[in-house]
CSV table of C-alpha atoms and ligand atoms in Angstrom, one decimal:
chain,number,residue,atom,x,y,z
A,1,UNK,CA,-167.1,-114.6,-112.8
A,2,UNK,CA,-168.1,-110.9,-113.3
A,3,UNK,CA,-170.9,-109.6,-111.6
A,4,UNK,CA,-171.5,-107.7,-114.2
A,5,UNK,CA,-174.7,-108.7,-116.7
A,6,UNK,CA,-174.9,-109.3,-120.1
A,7,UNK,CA,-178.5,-108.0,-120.4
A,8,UNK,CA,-178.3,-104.5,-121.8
A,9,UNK,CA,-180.3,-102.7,-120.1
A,10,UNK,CA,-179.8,-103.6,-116.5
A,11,UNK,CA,-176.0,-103.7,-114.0
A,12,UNK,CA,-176.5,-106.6,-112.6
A,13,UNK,CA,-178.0,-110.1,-112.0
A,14,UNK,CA,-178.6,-112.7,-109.0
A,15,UNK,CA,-180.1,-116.0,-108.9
A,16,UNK,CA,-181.1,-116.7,-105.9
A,17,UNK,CA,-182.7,-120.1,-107.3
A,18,UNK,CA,-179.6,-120.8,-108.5
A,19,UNK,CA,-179.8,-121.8,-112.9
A,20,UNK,CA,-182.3,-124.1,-113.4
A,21,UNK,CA,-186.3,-123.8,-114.5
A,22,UNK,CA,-189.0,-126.4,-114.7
A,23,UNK,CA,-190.6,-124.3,-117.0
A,24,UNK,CA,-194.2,-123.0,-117.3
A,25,UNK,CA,-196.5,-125.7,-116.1
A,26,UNK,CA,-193.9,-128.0,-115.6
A,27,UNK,CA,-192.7,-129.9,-112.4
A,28,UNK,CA,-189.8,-131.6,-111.0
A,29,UNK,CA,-191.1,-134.8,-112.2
A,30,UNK,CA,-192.5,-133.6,-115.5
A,31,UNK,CA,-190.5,-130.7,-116.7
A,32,UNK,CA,-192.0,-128.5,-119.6
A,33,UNK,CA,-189.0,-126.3,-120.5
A,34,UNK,CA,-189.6,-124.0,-123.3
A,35,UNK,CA,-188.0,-125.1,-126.6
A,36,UNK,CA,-185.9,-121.6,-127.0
A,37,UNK,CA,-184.7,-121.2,-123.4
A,38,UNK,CA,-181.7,-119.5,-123.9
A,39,UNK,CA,-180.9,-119.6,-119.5
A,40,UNK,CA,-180.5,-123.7,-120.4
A,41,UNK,CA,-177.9,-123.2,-123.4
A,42,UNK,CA,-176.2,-121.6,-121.2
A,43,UNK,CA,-176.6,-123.5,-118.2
A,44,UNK,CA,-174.5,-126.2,-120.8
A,45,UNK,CA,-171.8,-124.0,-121.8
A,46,UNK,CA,-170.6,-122.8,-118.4
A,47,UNK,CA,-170.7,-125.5,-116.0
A,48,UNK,CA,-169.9,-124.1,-112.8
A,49,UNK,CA,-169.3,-126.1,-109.2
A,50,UNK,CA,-173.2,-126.7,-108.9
A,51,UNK,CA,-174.6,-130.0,-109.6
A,52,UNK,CA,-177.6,-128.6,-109.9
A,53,UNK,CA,-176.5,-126.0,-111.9
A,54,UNK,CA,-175.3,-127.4,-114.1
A,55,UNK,CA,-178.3,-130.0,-114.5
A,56,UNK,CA,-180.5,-127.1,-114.7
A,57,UNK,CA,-182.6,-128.1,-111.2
A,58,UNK,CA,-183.9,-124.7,-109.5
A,59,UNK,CA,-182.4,-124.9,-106.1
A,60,UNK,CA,-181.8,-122.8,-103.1
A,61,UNK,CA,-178.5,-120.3,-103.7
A,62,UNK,CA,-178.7,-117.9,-100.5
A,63,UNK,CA,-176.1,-116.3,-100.5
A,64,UNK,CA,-177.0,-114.6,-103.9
A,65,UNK,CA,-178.8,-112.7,-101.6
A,66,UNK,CA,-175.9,-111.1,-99.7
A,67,UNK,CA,-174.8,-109.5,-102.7
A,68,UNK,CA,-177.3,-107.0,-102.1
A,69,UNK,CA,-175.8,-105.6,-99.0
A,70,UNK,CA,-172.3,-105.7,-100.3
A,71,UNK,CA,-173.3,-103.7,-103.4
A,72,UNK,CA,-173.4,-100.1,-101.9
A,73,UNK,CA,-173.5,-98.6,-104.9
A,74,UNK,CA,-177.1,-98.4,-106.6
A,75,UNK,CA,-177.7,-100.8,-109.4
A,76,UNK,CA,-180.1,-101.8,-111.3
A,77,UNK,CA,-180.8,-105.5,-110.8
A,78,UNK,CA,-182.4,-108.7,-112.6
A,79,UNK,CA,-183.8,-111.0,-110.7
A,80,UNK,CA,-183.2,-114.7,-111.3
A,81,UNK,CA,-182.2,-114.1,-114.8
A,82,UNK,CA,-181.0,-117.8,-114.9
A,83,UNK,CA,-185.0,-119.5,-114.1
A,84,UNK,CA,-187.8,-118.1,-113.0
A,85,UNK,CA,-189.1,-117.2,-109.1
A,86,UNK,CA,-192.8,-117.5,-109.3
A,87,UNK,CA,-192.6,-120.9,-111.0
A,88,UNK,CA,-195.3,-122.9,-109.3
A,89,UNK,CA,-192.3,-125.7,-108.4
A,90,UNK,CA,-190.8,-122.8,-105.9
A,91,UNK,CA,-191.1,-123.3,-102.4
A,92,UNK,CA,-193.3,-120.4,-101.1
A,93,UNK,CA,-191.2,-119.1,-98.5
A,94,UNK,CA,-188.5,-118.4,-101.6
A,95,UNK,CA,-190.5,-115.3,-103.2
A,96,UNK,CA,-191.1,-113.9,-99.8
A,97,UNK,CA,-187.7,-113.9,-98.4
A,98,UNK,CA,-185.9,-112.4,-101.9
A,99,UNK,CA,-189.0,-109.9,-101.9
A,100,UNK,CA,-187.8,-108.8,-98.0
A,101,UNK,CA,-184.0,-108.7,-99.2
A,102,UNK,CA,-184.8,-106.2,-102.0
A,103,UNK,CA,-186.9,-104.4,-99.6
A,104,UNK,CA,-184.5,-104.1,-97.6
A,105,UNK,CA,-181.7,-103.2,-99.9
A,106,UNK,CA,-183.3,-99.6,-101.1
A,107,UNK,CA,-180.1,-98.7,-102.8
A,108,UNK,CA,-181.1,-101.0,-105.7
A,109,UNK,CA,-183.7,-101.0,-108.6
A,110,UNK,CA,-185.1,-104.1,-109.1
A,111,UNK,CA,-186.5,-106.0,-112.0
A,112,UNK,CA,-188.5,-109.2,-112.0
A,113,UNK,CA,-189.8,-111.4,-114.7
A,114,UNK,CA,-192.7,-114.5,-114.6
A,115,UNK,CA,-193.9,-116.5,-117.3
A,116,UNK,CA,-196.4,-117.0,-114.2
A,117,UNK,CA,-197.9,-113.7,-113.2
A,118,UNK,CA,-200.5,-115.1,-111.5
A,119,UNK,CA,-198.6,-116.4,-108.4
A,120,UNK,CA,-196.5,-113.5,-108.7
A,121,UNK,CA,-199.3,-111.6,-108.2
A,122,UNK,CA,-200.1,-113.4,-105.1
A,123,UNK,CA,-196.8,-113.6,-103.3
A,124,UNK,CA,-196.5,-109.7,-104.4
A,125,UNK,CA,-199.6,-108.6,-102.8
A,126,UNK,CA,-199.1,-110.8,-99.6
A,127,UNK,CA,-196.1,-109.4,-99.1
A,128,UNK,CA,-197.1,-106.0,-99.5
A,129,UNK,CA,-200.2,-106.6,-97.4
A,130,UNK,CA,-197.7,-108.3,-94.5
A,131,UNK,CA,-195.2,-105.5,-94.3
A,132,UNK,CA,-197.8,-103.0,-94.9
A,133,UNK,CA,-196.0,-101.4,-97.8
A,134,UNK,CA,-196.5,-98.5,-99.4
A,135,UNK,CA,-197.0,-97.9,-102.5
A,136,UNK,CA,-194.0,-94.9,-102.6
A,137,UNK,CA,-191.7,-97.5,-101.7
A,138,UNK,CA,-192.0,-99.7,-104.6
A,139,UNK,CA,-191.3,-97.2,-107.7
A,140,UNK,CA,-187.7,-99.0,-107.3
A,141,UNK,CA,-189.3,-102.6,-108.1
A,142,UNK,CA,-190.4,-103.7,-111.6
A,143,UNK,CA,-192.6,-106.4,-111.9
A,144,UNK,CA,-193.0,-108.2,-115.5
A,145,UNK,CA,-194.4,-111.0,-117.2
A,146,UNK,CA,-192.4,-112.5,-120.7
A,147,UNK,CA,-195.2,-112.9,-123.6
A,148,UNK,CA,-194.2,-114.2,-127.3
A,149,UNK,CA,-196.9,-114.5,-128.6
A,150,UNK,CA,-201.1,-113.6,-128.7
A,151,UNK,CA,-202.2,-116.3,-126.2
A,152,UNK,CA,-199.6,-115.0,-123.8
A,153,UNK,CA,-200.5,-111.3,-123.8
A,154,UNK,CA,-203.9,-112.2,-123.6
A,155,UNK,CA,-203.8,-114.2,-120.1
A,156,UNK,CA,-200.2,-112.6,-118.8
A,157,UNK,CA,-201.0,-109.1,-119.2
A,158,UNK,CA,-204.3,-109.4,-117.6
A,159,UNK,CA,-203.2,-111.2,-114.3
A,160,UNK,CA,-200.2,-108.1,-114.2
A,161,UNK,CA,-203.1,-105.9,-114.0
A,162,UNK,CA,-203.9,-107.4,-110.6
A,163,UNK,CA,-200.9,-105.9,-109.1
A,164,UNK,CA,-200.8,-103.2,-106.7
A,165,UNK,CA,-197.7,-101.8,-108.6
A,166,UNK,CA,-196.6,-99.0,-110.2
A,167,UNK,CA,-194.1,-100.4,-112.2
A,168,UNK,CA,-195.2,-103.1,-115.0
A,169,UNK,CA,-193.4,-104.0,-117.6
A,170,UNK,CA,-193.2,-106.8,-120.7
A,171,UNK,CA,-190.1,-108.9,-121.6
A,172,UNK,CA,-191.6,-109.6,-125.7
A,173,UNK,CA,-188.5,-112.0,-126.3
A,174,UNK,CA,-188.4,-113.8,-128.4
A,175,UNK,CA,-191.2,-112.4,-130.1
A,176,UNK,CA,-192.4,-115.0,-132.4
A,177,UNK,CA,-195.9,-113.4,-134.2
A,178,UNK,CA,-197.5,-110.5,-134.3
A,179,UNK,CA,-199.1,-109.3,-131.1
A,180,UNK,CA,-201.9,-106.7,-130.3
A,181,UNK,CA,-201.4,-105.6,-126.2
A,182,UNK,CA,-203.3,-103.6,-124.0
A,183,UNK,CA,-200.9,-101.6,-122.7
A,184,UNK,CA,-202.7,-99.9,-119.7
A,185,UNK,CA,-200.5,-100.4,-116.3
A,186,UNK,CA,-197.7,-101.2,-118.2
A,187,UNK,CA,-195.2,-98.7,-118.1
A,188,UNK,CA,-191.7,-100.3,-120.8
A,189,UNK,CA,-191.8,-102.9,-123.0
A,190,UNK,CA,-188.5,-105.0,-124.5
A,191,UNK,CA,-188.2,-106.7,-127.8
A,192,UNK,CA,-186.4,-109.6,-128.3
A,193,UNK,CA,-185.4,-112.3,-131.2
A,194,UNK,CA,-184.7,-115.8,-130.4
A,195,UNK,CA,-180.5,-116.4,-129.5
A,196,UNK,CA,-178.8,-119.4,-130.7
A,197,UNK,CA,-179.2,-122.1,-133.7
A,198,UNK,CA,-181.7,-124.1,-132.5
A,199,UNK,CA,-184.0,-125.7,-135.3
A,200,UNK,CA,-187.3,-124.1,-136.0
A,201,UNK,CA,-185.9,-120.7,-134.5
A,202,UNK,CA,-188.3,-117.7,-135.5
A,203,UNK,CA,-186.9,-115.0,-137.0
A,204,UNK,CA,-189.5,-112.0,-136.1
A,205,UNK,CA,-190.7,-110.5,-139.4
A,206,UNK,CA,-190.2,-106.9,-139.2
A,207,UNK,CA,-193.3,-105.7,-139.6
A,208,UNK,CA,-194.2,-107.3,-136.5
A,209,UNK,CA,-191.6,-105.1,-134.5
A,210,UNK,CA,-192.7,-102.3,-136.0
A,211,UNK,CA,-196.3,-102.7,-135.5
A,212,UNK,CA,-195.4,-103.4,-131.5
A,213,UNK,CA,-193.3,-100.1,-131.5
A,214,UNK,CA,-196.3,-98.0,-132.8
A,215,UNK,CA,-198.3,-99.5,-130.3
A,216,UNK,CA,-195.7,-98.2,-127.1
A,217,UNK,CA,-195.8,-94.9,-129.0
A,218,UNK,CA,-199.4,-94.4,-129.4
A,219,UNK,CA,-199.8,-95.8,-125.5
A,220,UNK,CA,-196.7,-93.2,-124.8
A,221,UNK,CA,-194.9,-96.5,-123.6
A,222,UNK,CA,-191.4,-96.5,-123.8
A,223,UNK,CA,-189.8,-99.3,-125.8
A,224,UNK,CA,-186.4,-101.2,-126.1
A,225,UNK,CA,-185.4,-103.3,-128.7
A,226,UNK,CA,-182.5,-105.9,-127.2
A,227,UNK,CA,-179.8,-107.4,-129.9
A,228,UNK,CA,-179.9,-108.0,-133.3
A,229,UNK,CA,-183.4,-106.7,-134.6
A,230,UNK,CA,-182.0,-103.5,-133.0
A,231,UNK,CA,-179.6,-103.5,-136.0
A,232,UNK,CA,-183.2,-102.9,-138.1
A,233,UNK,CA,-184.8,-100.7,-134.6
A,234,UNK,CA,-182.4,-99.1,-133.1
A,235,UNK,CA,-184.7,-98.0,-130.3
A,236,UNK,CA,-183.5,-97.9,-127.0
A,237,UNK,CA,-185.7,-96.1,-124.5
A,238,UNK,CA,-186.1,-96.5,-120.7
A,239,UNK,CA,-188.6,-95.6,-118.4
A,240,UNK,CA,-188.7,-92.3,-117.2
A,241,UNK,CA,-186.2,-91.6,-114.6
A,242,UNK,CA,-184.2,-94.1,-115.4
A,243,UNK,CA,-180.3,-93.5,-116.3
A,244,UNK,CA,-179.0,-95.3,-119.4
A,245,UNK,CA,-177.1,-97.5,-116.7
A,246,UNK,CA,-177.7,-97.2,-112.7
A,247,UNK,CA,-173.7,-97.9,-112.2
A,248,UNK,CA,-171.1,-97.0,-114.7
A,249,UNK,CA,-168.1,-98.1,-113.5
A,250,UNK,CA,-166.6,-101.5,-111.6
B,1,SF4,S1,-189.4,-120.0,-118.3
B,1,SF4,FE1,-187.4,-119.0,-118.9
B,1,SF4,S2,-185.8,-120.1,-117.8
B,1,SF4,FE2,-187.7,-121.3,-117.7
B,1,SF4,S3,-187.5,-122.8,-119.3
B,1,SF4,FE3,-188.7,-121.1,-120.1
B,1,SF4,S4,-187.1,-119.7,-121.1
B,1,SF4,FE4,-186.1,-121.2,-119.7
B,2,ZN,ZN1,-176.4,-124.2,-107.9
């Protein structure tokens, strides 16, 4: 399979926790996936030679992780695209040794995503405060919670604020009501509809991606709309700095 991603605005993706996601609040025993996950559907359609994989279990992959190294060429890279690393389910050695291995591998821009910024918050700032890093050397890691909705941007965006980083960023996808955010420390924000069929999908109303646009603009927040309400917004803007695409070519 290509290592190439399908998420438009980054090069790449590993998945060091393999596919799979208990989802936020959920357990191994007592799973709470979220009714739109779009990393499940297609978990389904691909089955690979995983078991767990396939079932959608988070598990150990680390070889994903030597990727990295092999990739000389600087890309810009997703991190566990497939689940999510700061689920409270993950081992806590896990965030601390993928944090070292993108530390390590400067060549690359880094993105990560949490529907749990709080104990991404933690195992950021421990590691920071264990390797003594500073804070020059993380302008190539971006560190971002997903919101969909009010609630979310209310608790998520605050507990992103307690990161000693100078790259935040929202995932709004899918975005499924109108949403006021506080957009101090956050530094790009994506939109994003729900994918697939699934029953009960929202269908943003326009306005609502409009109104979240003006917001970036008045903040002076760049902002990128992902797949088909970018038909409607065709606004595709990236941080500053930031090439369309890290690596054009295979
Ligand atoms: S947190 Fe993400 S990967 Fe996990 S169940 Fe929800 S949508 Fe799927
Ligand atoms: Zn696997």
């Amino acid at each position: 399979m290509s290592d190439r991603s399908k998420i438009d605005y980054i090069d790449a993706s590993i998945n060091p926790l393999g596919w799979g996601c208990f989802g936020p609040g959920g357990t191994d025993r007592e799973p709470k996936r979220c009714e739109y996950c779009y990393a499940q559907t297609i978990a389904k359609r691909h089955l690979r030679k995983c078991r767990n994989c396939n079932e959608f279990v988070p598990h150990w992959h680390p070889e994903e992780l030597e990727k990295l190294s092999h990739w000389k060429k600087p890309r810009r890279i997703f991190v566990e695209s497939m689940g999510d690393l700061f689920g409270d389910w993950v081992t806590s050695s896990i965030p601390f040794e993928v944090l070292r291995q993108t530390f390590y591998n400067r060549q690359h821009t880094y993105l990560f995503l949490t529907k749990n910024p709080k104990r991404m918050v933690r195992e950021v700032n421990e590691f920071f405060f264990e390797y003594d890093t500073p804070r020059w050397e993380t302008t190539r890691h971006w560190f971002g919670t997903t919101i969909t909705n009010q609630a979310d941007a209310f608790q998520r965006i605050s507990e992103l604020w307690k990161l000693h980083s100078p790259n935040g960023w929202l995932s709004i996808e899918p975005l499924l009501g109108p949403i006021y955010l506080r957009l101090a420390g956050i530094n790009w924000v994506v939109i994003g509809a729900e994918t697939g069929n699934r029953k009960g999908k929202v269908n943003p109303d326009p306005e609502w991606v409009k109104d979240i646009i003006e917001q970036c603009r008045a903040a002076g927040v760049p902002v990128f709309v992902k797949g088909k309400i970018a038909e409607r917004f065709p606004v595709q803007e990236y941080p500053e700095g930031w090439r369309q695409r890290e690596w054009a070519g295979r």
